[in-house]
Coordinates of C-alpha atoms and ligand atoms in Angstrom, one line a residue:
Chain A
M1 CA -6.6 30.0 -44.7
T2 CA -5.8 29.4 -41.1
L3 CA -2.4 29.7 -39.5
P4 CA -2.1 26.1 -38.3
I5 CA -2.6 24.7 -41.8
F6 CA -0.1 27.3 -43.0
A7 CA 2.4 26.1 -40.4
Q8 CA 1.6 22.5 -41.2
M9 CA 2.4 23.0 -44.9
A10 CA 5.6 24.9 -44.1
V11 CA 6.8 22.2 -41.8
S12 CA 6.2 19.3 -44.3
G13 CA 7.8 21.5 -47.0
A14 CA 10.9 22.0 -44.8
F15 CA 11.4 18.3 -44.4
M16 CA 11.2 17.7 -48.1
G17 CA 13.7 20.6 -48.5
L18 CA 16.2 18.6 -46.4
V19 CA 16.1 15.9 -49.0
Y20 CA 16.9 18.5 -51.7
A21 CA 19.7 19.8 -49.5
L22 CA 21.1 16.3 -49.1
I23 CA 21.2 15.6 -52.8
A24 CA 22.7 19.1 -53.4
Y25 CA 25.4 18.2 -50.8
G26 CA 26.3 15.2 -52.9
F27 CA 26.9 17.6 -55.8
Q28 CA 29.2 19.7 -53.6
L29 CA 31.3 16.7 -52.6
T30 CA 32.4 15.9 -56.1
Y31 CA 32.6 19.5 -57.2
A32 CA 35.0 20.2 -54.4
T33 CA 37.6 17.7 -55.5
S34 CA 37.1 17.6 -59.2
K35 CA 35.0 20.6 -60.3
S36 CA 32.7 18.0 -61.8
I37 CA 29.2 16.8 -60.8
N38 CA 27.2 13.8 -61.6
F39 CA 24.3 14.7 -63.7
G40 CA 23.0 11.2 -63.2
Q41 CA 22.7 11.7 -59.5
G42 CA 18.9 11.4 -59.6
E43 CA 19.1 8.0 -61.1
L44 CA 21.6 7.0 -58.4
V45 CA 19.0 8.0 -55.8
M46 CA 16.4 5.9 -57.7
V47 CA 18.4 2.7 -58.3
S48 CA 19.7 2.8 -54.7
A49 CA 16.1 3.0 -53.5
F50 CA 15.1 0.1 -55.8
F51 CA 18.0 -1.9 -54.6
S52 CA 17.1 -1.3 -50.9
L53 CA 13.5 -2.1 -51.6
T54 CA 14.6 -5.4 -53.2
L55 CA 16.7 -6.2 -50.2
L56 CA 13.6 -5.6 -47.9
N57 CA 11.5 -7.8 -50.2
L58 CA 14.1 -10.5 -49.9
G59 CA 13.6 -10.5 -46.2
V60 CA 16.7 -8.5 -45.2
P61 CA 15.9 -6.7 -41.9
Y62 CA 15.6 -2.9 -42.1
W63 CA 18.7 -2.2 -40.0
A64 CA 20.8 -4.3 -42.3
M65 CA 19.3 -2.9 -45.5
I66 CA 20.6 0.6 -44.7
P67 CA 24.4 -0.1 -44.7
C68 CA 23.9 -2.4 -47.7
G69 CA 22.1 0.4 -49.6
L70 CA 24.9 2.9 -48.7
V71 CA 27.6 0.5 -49.9
F72 CA 25.6 0.0 -53.1
G73 CA 25.2 3.8 -53.6
A74 CA 28.9 4.3 -53.0
A75 CA 29.8 1.5 -55.5
M76 CA 27.5 3.1 -58.1
G77 CA 29.2 6.4 -57.5
L78 CA 32.6 4.8 -58.1
V79 CA 31.3 3.3 -61.3
I80 CA 30.1 6.7 -62.6
E81 CA 33.5 8.2 -61.7
R82 CA 35.4 5.4 -63.5
T83 CA 33.2 5.3 -66.6
A84 CA 32.0 8.9 -67.0
V85 CA 34.3 11.3 -65.2
R86 CA 37.9 10.1 -65.0
L87 CA 38.8 10.0 -68.6
A88 CA 37.2 13.3 -69.4
L89 CA 39.0 15.0 -66.5
E90 CA 42.3 13.5 -67.5
Q91 CA 41.9 15.1 -70.9
K92 CA 40.7 18.4 -69.2
S93 CA 37.5 18.1 -71.2
E94 CA 33.9 18.8 -70.2
G95 CA 32.9 15.4 -71.5
W96 CA 31.8 14.3 -68.0
I97 CA 28.7 16.4 -68.4
L98 CA 27.4 14.4 -71.3
L99 CA 28.8 11.1 -70.1
S100 CA 27.2 11.4 -66.7
I101 CA 23.9 12.2 -68.3
I102 CA 24.2 9.1 -70.4
G103 CA 25.2 7.1 -67.3
G104 CA 22.0 8.3 -65.7
L105 CA 19.9 7.3 -68.8
F106 CA 21.5 3.9 -68.8
L107 CA 20.6 3.4 -65.1
F108 CA 17.1 4.6 -65.8
S109 CA 16.4 2.1 -68.6
T110 CA 18.2 -0.7 -66.6
A111 CA 15.9 0.1 -63.7
E112 CA 12.8 0.0 -65.9
N113 CA 13.9 -3.4 -67.3
I114 CA 14.6 -4.9 -63.9
W115 CA 11.8 -3.4 -61.8
G116 CA 9.2 -2.2 -64.2
R117 CA 7.6 1.2 -64.7
D118 CA 5.3 1.1 -61.7
D119 CA 5.7 2.9 -58.5
H120 CA 6.1 0.7 -55.5
P121 CA 5.4 1.6 -51.8
F122 CA 8.5 1.5 -49.6
P123 CA 7.8 -0.1 -46.3
T124 CA 8.8 1.6 -43.1
P125 CA 9.2 0.0 -39.7
M126 CA 7.8 3.1 -38.0
S127 CA 4.2 3.7 -37.1
T128 CA 2.4 6.1 -39.3
D129 CA 0.6 8.1 -36.5
P130 CA 1.9 11.6 -36.6
I131 CA 3.3 13.3 -33.6
H132 CA 1.8 16.6 -32.5
V133 CA 4.4 19.3 -31.9
L134 CA 3.2 22.8 -31.1
G135 CA -0.1 22.3 -33.0
V136 CA 1.7 20.8 -36.0
D137 CA 1.6 17.2 -37.1
V138 CA 5.0 15.7 -37.9
T139 CA 5.2 12.1 -39.3
R140 CA 7.8 9.7 -38.0
N141 CA 9.1 9.5 -41.6
E142 CA 9.7 13.2 -41.6
I143 CA 11.6 12.9 -38.4
A144 CA 13.6 10.1 -39.9
V145 CA 14.5 12.3 -42.9
A146 CA 15.8 15.1 -40.6
V147 CA 17.8 12.7 -38.4
G148 CA 19.2 10.9 -41.5
V149 CA 20.1 14.0 -43.4
F150 CA 21.9 15.7 -40.4
A151 CA 23.5 12.4 -39.4
I152 CA 25.1 11.7 -42.8
M153 CA 26.1 15.3 -43.4
G154 CA 27.5 15.6 -39.9
L155 CA 29.5 12.4 -40.2
I156 CA 31.0 13.5 -43.5
E157 CA 31.9 17.0 -42.1
L158 CA 33.5 15.4 -39.1
F159 CA 35.4 13.1 -41.4
K160 CA 36.7 16.1 -43.3
R161 CA 37.8 18.0 -40.2
R162 CA 39.0 15.3 -37.9
T163 CA 40.8 12.7 -39.9
L164 CA 44.0 13.2 -42.0
L165 CA 42.3 11.6 -45.0
G166 CA 39.5 14.2 -44.6
K167 CA 42.0 17.0 -44.4
A168 CA 43.6 15.6 -47.6
F169 CA 40.2 15.8 -49.2
E170 CA 40.1 19.5 -48.3
A171 CA 43.6 20.0 -49.6
V172 CA 42.8 18.5 -53.0
S173 CA 39.7 20.8 -53.1
A174 CA 41.9 23.8 -52.3
D175 CA 44.9 23.0 -54.6
R176 CA 45.0 19.8 -56.4
D177 CA 48.6 20.1 -57.7
A178 CA 50.0 21.2 -54.3
A179 CA 48.2 18.3 -52.7
E180 CA 49.8 15.9 -55.1
L181 CA 53.2 17.2 -54.0
M182 CA 52.3 16.2 -50.4
G183 CA 51.8 12.6 -51.6
I184 CA 48.0 12.9 -51.7
S185 CA 46.7 11.1 -54.8
A186 CA 44.2 13.4 -56.4
T187 CA 42.7 10.5 -58.4
R188 CA 42.0 8.6 -55.3
T189 CA 40.5 11.6 -53.6
V190 CA 38.2 12.2 -56.5
M191 CA 37.2 8.5 -56.3
L192 CA 36.5 9.0 -52.6
S193 CA 34.3 12.0 -53.3
Y194 CA 32.3 10.1 -55.8
G195 CA 31.9 7.2 -53.4
L196 CA 30.7 9.5 -50.7
S197 CA 28.4 11.3 -53.1
G198 CA 26.9 7.9 -54.1
A199 CA 26.4 6.9 -50.5
V200 CA 24.7 10.3 -49.9
A201 CA 22.4 9.6 -52.9
A202 CA 21.5 6.2 -51.4
V203 CA 20.7 7.8 -48.1
A204 CA 18.5 10.3 -49.8
G205 CA 16.7 7.5 -51.7
I206 CA 16.1 5.4 -48.6
L207 CA 14.9 8.4 -46.6
V208 CA 12.5 9.8 -49.3
S209 CA 11.1 6.6 -50.6
P210 CA 8.6 6.0 -47.8
I211 CA 7.2 9.5 -48.6
T212 CA 7.3 9.5 -52.4
T213 CA 7.2 5.7 -53.3
V214 CA 9.8 4.1 -55.5
G215 CA 9.6 4.2 -59.2
P216 CA 11.9 5.0 -62.2
T217 CA 10.9 8.6 -62.3
M218 CA 10.9 9.2 -58.5
A219 CA 14.0 11.3 -58.6
S220 CA 13.5 13.4 -61.7
A221 CA 11.7 16.2 -59.9
L222 CA 13.9 15.8 -56.8
I223 CA 17.1 16.3 -58.8
L224 CA 15.9 19.5 -60.4
K225 CA 15.1 21.0 -57.0
A226 CA 18.5 19.8 -55.7
F227 CA 20.2 21.4 -58.6
S228 CA 18.4 24.7 -58.0
V229 CA 19.4 24.5 -54.3
A230 CA 23.1 23.8 -55.3
V231 CA 23.1 26.7 -57.7
V232 CA 21.4 29.1 -55.3
A233 CA 23.4 28.1 -52.2
G234 CA 26.7 27.8 -54.1
L235 CA 28.8 24.7 -54.5
D236 CA 30.9 25.0 -51.4
S237 CA 28.7 25.6 -48.4
G238 CA 27.1 22.6 -46.7
F239 CA 25.3 25.0 -44.3
G240 CA 24.0 26.9 -47.3
V241 CA 22.3 24.0 -49.0
V242 CA 20.5 23.2 -45.8
V243 CA 19.1 26.7 -45.4
I244 CA 18.3 27.1 -49.1
G245 CA 16.9 23.6 -49.3
M246 CA 14.5 24.1 -46.4
M247 CA 13.5 27.5 -47.8
L248 CA 12.7 26.1 -51.2
G249 CA 10.8 23.2 -49.6
I250 CA 8.7 25.6 -47.6
L251 CA 8.1 28.0 -50.5
E252 CA 6.9 25.3 -52.9
S253 CA 4.7 23.6 -50.3
L254 CA 3.0 26.9 -49.5
S255 CA 2.7 28.0 -53.1
S256 CA 1.2 24.7 -54.3
F257 CA -1.3 25.0 -51.4
Q258 CA -2.2 28.6 -51.9
L259 CA -2.1 28.8 -55.7
G260 CA -2.8 25.2 -56.8
S261 CA -0.5 22.3 -57.3
G262 CA 0.5 23.6 -60.8
W263 CA 2.4 26.3 -59.1
R264 CA 4.6 23.9 -57.1
E265 CA 7.6 24.3 -59.3
A266 CA 7.4 28.1 -59.5
P267 CA 9.4 29.1 -56.5
G268 CA 12.3 26.9 -57.4
L269 CA 12.5 28.5 -60.9
V270 CA 12.1 32.0 -59.5
L271 CA 14.8 31.4 -57.0
L272 CA 17.1 29.9 -59.6
I273 CA 16.6 32.8 -62.0
L274 CA 17.1 35.4 -59.2
A275 CA 20.2 33.6 -58.0
L276 CA 21.8 33.4 -61.5
A277 CA 21.0 37.0 -62.1
L278 CA 22.1 38.5 -58.8
R279 CA 24.7 36.1 -57.4
P280 CA 26.1 33.6 -59.8
T281 CA 28.5 32.4 -57.1
G282 CA 25.6 31.4 -54.9
V283 CA 24.3 33.1 -51.8
F284 CA 26.8 31.3 -49.6
G285 CA 29.3 30.4 -52.3
K286 CA 32.7 31.6 -53.3
T287 CA 33.2 29.8 -56.6
A288 CA 31.0 30.5 -59.6
I289 CA 29.3 27.5 -61.1
R290 CA 30.5 27.1 -64.6
K291 CA 27.9 27.4 -67.2
V292 CA 26.9 24.1 -68.6
Chain B
M1 CA 71.0 11.4 -53.9
L2 CA 69.2 13.2 -56.7
A3 CA 70.5 13.0 -60.3
V4 CA 68.9 14.5 -63.4
E5 CA 70.2 13.1 -66.6
G6 CA 69.5 14.9 -69.9
I7 CA 65.8 15.6 -69.4
N8 CA 63.6 17.4 -71.9
A9 CA 60.3 18.7 -70.7
G10 CA 57.8 21.3 -71.7
Y11 CA 54.1 22.4 -71.9
G12 CA 52.0 20.9 -74.6
T13 CA 54.0 21.0 -77.8
S14 CA 56.6 23.5 -76.7
E15 CA 59.7 22.1 -75.3
V16 CA 61.2 24.3 -72.6
L17 CA 64.0 22.1 -71.3
S18 CA 66.5 20.5 -73.5
G19 CA 69.0 18.1 -72.0
V20 CA 69.1 19.4 -68.5
S21 CA 71.5 17.4 -66.2
L22 CA 72.3 18.1 -62.6
I23 CA 73.3 16.3 -59.4
V24 CA 72.5 17.0 -55.8
K25 CA 74.7 15.0 -53.5
S26 CA 73.4 13.8 -50.1
G27 CA 73.8 16.6 -47.5
T28 CA 74.6 19.4 -49.9
V29 CA 72.8 22.5 -50.9
V30 CA 72.8 23.1 -54.7
A31 CA 71.6 26.4 -56.2
L32 CA 69.9 26.7 -59.6
I33 CA 70.0 30.2 -60.9
G34 CA 69.1 31.9 -64.1
A35 CA 67.0 34.7 -65.7
N36 CA 63.3 34.8 -65.7
G37 CA 61.9 32.2 -68.0
A38 CA 65.1 30.2 -68.2
G39 CA 63.3 27.0 -67.1
K40 CA 64.2 26.7 -63.4
T41 CA 60.6 26.1 -62.3
T42 CA 60.0 23.7 -65.2
T43 CA 63.1 21.7 -64.1
M44 CA 61.7 21.4 -60.6
R45 CA 58.3 20.4 -61.9
A46 CA 59.8 17.8 -64.1
I47 CA 61.8 16.3 -61.2
S48 CA 58.8 16.2 -58.8
G49 CA 56.4 14.7 -61.3
S50 CA 54.1 17.7 -61.8
L51 CA 55.3 17.5 -65.3
R52 CA 56.4 14.4 -67.2
P53 CA 59.8 14.7 -68.8
S54 CA 59.7 13.5 -72.5
K55 CA 63.3 12.4 -72.4
G56 CA 66.0 11.6 -69.9
K57 CA 66.1 10.2 -66.4
V58 CA 65.5 11.4 -62.9
I59 CA 67.1 9.3 -60.3
L60 CA 66.2 9.6 -56.6
D61 CA 68.2 7.6 -54.2
G62 CA 69.2 5.1 -56.9
R63 CA 65.8 4.7 -58.3
E64 CA 64.4 6.0 -61.6
I65 CA 61.4 8.2 -60.9
Q66 CA 60.8 10.0 -64.2
G67 CA 57.2 9.3 -65.4
L68 CA 55.8 8.5 -62.0
I69 CA 52.9 10.7 -60.7
A70 CA 53.8 13.4 -58.3
S71 CA 52.1 11.8 -55.3
R72 CA 54.1 8.6 -55.8
I73 CA 57.3 10.5 -56.0
A74 CA 56.5 12.3 -52.7
H75 CA 56.1 8.9 -51.1
L76 CA 59.6 8.0 -52.3
G77 CA 61.1 10.9 -50.3
L78 CA 61.0 14.0 -52.4
A79 CA 59.5 17.2 -51.1
H80 CA 58.8 20.0 -53.5
S81 CA 57.9 23.4 -52.2
P82 CA 56.5 25.0 -55.3
E83 CA 56.9 28.5 -56.7
G84 CA 54.3 30.8 -55.2
R85 CA 54.2 28.7 -52.0
K86 CA 50.8 27.1 -52.7
V87 CA 49.8 26.7 -49.1
F88 CA 46.3 25.4 -48.6
G89 CA 44.5 28.7 -47.9
P90 CA 41.2 27.4 -46.4
L91 CA 43.0 25.1 -44.0
S92 CA 44.7 26.0 -40.7
V93 CA 48.5 26.4 -40.4
E94 CA 48.7 23.2 -38.4
D95 CA 46.6 21.2 -40.9
N96 CA 48.9 22.4 -43.6
L97 CA 51.9 21.1 -41.7
L98 CA 50.1 17.8 -40.9
L99 CA 49.4 17.3 -44.6
G100 CA 53.1 17.8 -45.3
A101 CA 53.7 14.7 -43.3
Y102 CA 50.9 12.8 -45.1
T103 CA 53.2 10.1 -46.5
H104 CA 54.1 8.8 -43.1
L105 CA 51.1 9.4 -40.9
P106 CA 48.0 7.2 -40.1
R107 CA 45.1 8.3 -42.3
F108 CA 42.3 8.3 -39.7
F109 CA 43.2 8.6 -36.0
G110 CA 46.3 9.2 -33.9
F111 CA 48.0 11.2 -36.6
L112 CA 48.4 14.2 -34.4
A113 CA 50.3 12.3 -31.7
K114 CA 52.5 10.7 -34.3
A115 CA 53.3 14.0 -36.0
Q116 CA 54.1 15.8 -32.7
P117 CA 57.9 15.5 -32.9
D118 CA 58.0 16.8 -36.4
L119 CA 55.6 19.6 -35.5
D120 CA 57.7 20.6 -32.5
R121 CA 60.8 20.7 -34.8
V122 CA 59.1 23.0 -37.3
Y123 CA 57.7 25.2 -34.5
T124 CA 61.1 25.5 -33.0
L125 CA 62.4 26.6 -36.4
F126 CA 59.5 29.0 -36.9
P127 CA 58.0 30.1 -33.6
R128 CA 55.6 32.4 -35.5
L129 CA 53.9 29.3 -37.0
K130 CA 53.2 28.0 -33.5
E131 CA 51.5 31.2 -32.5
R132 CA 49.3 31.0 -35.5
A133 CA 48.7 27.3 -35.6
R134 CA 44.9 27.7 -35.7
Q135 CA 44.9 30.5 -38.2
L136 CA 43.8 29.9 -41.8
A137 CA 46.9 29.7 -43.9
G138 CA 45.3 32.0 -46.5
T139 CA 45.3 34.8 -44.0
L140 CA 49.0 34.6 -43.2
S141 CA 51.4 37.3 -44.5
G142 CA 53.6 36.4 -47.4
G143 CA 56.7 35.8 -45.2
E144 CA 54.6 33.6 -42.9
Q145 CA 53.3 31.6 -45.8
Q146 CA 56.8 31.0 -47.0
M147 CA 57.8 29.7 -43.6
L148 CA 54.7 27.5 -43.7
A149 CA 55.7 26.2 -47.1
I150 CA 59.2 25.4 -45.9
G151 CA 57.9 23.8 -42.7
R152 CA 55.4 21.8 -44.7
A153 CA 58.2 20.4 -46.8
L154 CA 60.3 19.5 -43.7
M155 CA 57.3 17.7 -42.2
A156 CA 57.7 15.0 -44.8
R157 CA 61.2 14.1 -43.5
P158 CA 62.2 14.0 -47.1
K159 CA 65.5 12.7 -48.6
V160 CA 65.6 15.7 -50.9
I161 CA 63.9 19.1 -50.8
L162 CA 63.2 21.3 -53.8
L163 CA 62.7 24.9 -52.9
D164 CA 61.5 27.2 -55.6
E165 CA 62.1 30.9 -55.0
P166 CA 61.5 31.1 -51.3
S167 CA 62.3 34.8 -51.3
M168 CA 59.7 35.7 -54.0
G169 CA 57.8 38.8 -53.1
L170 CA 59.3 39.2 -49.6
A171 CA 60.7 42.3 -47.9
P172 CA 64.5 42.3 -47.7
V173 CA 64.5 41.7 -43.9
I174 CA 62.3 38.6 -44.4
V175 CA 64.5 37.4 -47.2
Q176 CA 67.4 37.5 -44.8
E177 CA 65.4 35.5 -42.4
V178 CA 64.6 32.9 -45.0
F179 CA 68.3 32.5 -45.9
H180 CA 69.1 32.3 -42.2
T181 CA 66.7 29.4 -42.0
I182 CA 68.3 27.7 -45.0
R183 CA 71.7 28.0 -43.4
R184 CA 70.3 26.4 -40.2
L185 CA 68.8 23.5 -42.2
K186 CA 72.0 23.1 -44.1
A187 CA 73.9 22.8 -40.8
E188 CA 71.4 20.0 -39.8
G189 CA 72.5 18.2 -43.0
I190 CA 69.5 18.5 -45.3
T191 CA 69.8 17.9 -49.0
L192 CA 68.4 20.8 -50.9
L193 CA 68.0 22.0 -54.5
L194 CA 67.4 25.8 -54.3
V195 CA 66.1 28.1 -57.0
E196 CA 66.6 31.7 -56.3
Q197 CA 66.4 35.2 -57.9
F198 CA 68.9 36.4 -55.3
A199 CA 71.8 34.7 -57.0
K200 CA 74.3 36.2 -54.6
S201 CA 72.7 35.0 -51.4
A202 CA 72.0 31.6 -53.1
L203 CA 75.7 31.2 -54.0
E204 CA 76.6 32.1 -50.4
V205 CA 74.8 29.1 -48.9
A206 CA 75.3 26.7 -51.8
D207 CA 78.0 24.0 -52.1
Y208 CA 77.5 23.8 -55.8
A209 CA 75.6 25.8 -58.4
Y210 CA 74.1 25.5 -61.9
V211 CA 73.2 28.5 -64.1
M212 CA 70.3 28.0 -66.6
E213 CA 69.9 29.8 -69.8
R214 CA 67.0 29.2 -72.2
G215 CA 66.2 25.7 -71.1
R216 CA 69.8 24.4 -70.8
I217 CA 72.5 24.4 -68.1
A218 CA 74.9 27.0 -69.3
V219 CA 77.5 27.0 -66.6
E220 CA 78.1 25.0 -63.5
G221 CA 80.6 24.9 -60.7
T222 CA 81.4 25.7 -57.1
P223 CA 80.2 29.2 -55.9
E224 CA 83.8 30.4 -55.8
A225 CA 84.4 29.4 -59.4
L226 CA 81.1 30.9 -60.6
S227 CA 81.8 34.2 -58.9
R228 CA 85.1 34.4 -60.8
N229 CA 83.3 33.6 -64.1
E230 CA 83.0 36.8 -66.1
R231 CA 79.8 35.8 -67.8
V232 CA 78.0 34.8 -64.6
L233 CA 79.3 37.9 -62.8
A234 CA 78.0 40.2 -65.5
A235 CA 74.6 38.6 -65.9
Y236 CA 73.6 37.5 -62.4
L237 CA 75.9 39.0 -59.7
G238 CA 76.4 42.5 -61.1
Ligands
LIG301 N1 52.1 26.4 -67.7 C1 52.9 26.8 -68.7 N2 52.4 26.7 -70.0 C2 53.2 27.0 -71.0 N3 54.4 27.6 -70.9 C3 54.9 27.7 -69.7 C4 54.2 27.3 -68.6 N4 55.0 27.6 -67.5 C5 56.1 28.1 -68.0 N5 56.1 28.2 -69.3 C6 57.2 28.7 -70.2 O1 58.3 27.9 -69.9 C7 59.5 28.7 -69.9 C8 60.2 28.5 -68.6 O2 59.4 28.9 -67.5 P1 59.9 28.6 -66.0 O3 58.7 28.9 -65.2 O4 60.4 27.3 -65.9 O5 61.0 29.7 -65.8 P2 61.8 30.1 -64.5 O6 63.2 29.9 -64.8 O7 61.2 29.4 -63.3 O8 61.4 31.7 -64.5 P3 61.1 32.6 -63.2 O9 62.5 33.0 -62.7 O10 60.4 33.8 -63.8 O11 60.3 31.8 -62.2 C9 59.0 30.2 -70.0 O12 59.2 30.6 -71.4 C10 57.5 30.1 -69.8 O13 56.8 31.0 -70.6
LIG302 MG1 60.2 30.0 -61.7

């Protein structure tokens, strides 16, 4: 195999890896404030993509669809928090695991009933001609993925560092009880994190749909990869998920190219096993993920 | 200003406090002393809402606050500097202080300007914190963390401060510094409920004191009266 093709595969893989990273980042947001994650996050990605596609089909312009999709995702995140997470956390139980899985299944069947089982193409306003950079073809969709992922993660990180509400978010992550004593409502902060996490899922859905098409099962593979990335990188390093996500994307793209598409999932699993065996706190992480 | 009337509180099924009552008048320093495990921390937690009292009343500035959640009580003007300091380790010293003033600062922008007078006041009191404003709170020494914990409570401009064992784990010189600060704050007229292991030093700054034993108030009185009380003398001031 020639080097250019190799490079080409690596680059496309890296862009896909950014999507994994973004979904993993959504896990980190809620884990930080509540030590819980939404196991139905993949379905959130999927319904947000369907919702956005529906808006486009109804004639909503592309630029207006994006904020609507984000708000929808945030609202869905809040619904998951209210129905699946809050009660379990108040009772200090691990019930949120099962409840958020059930929430995901519910969204899945709802999506099948509303939109059917077929995959639908997701239109994009950009031309499909690739751009040549250093002998590698990059599609405009891939560039949009990179811009979108870094924009939303950058905005959220800015929010956390530069606003008082963001600092309060960090305070609840560091010490929930002490934060309460400062007048910071931990409950509201957890809601905020679920809202942000839902918005992040929606962005992931909108960004990845033009590449993968939209269908009820579109996110099932994505979410597994995102989960591997979160476990390998640790649940508290935004930088870590980007690095590990891109690495995983590159590895799986290369292995499916070299060894056949059946090997696509292999690197993720190997990484996951290695990570759990060698560094249960994640390569970049400080807190161990609780076994679930 | 703060009145606790016959509260019971505990953890799970075990009641720790039974019928604790105390009063902290506006502008006074009140000490709460007692042996390890007597229930001093539990009393403070029950006042600030970290723990829900199962019986009795807590009245802050004429308003019943028992049963409210801690963040709500903080908004009503109570600052609780908990046992073990509990500064936000991954955040900078200045961010910790800003969060202390969370109840009266804008949430998004302009909070720094608005907090400046309070920051300056805390920095005057603790110049060390100003030098270390950008340092992560988790990397401060124990004494510095205690200053930060006190400063953070002051940032709220609270009506009442609860201070749980500010001298815990500190070297004697630093303990002197902490008590010096408390005296300064007292001169400025703050209202303070102080829990202390160093009963003697606590009684020196206090206007009034309560002694706890096994979840109850065993003795109370002015520091002069308590230091003449044989039982208190033998147990805590010996
Ligand atoms: N989180 C908890 N769960 C169960 N029991 C607790 C908890 N915290 C304290 N206790 C119990 O409550 C009783 C009173 O504890 P508390 O911390 O109020 O004592 P204290 O007077 O503050 O003691 P110290 O001087 O050691 O700080 C103790 O018997 C303790 O074992
Ligand atoms: Mg104590």
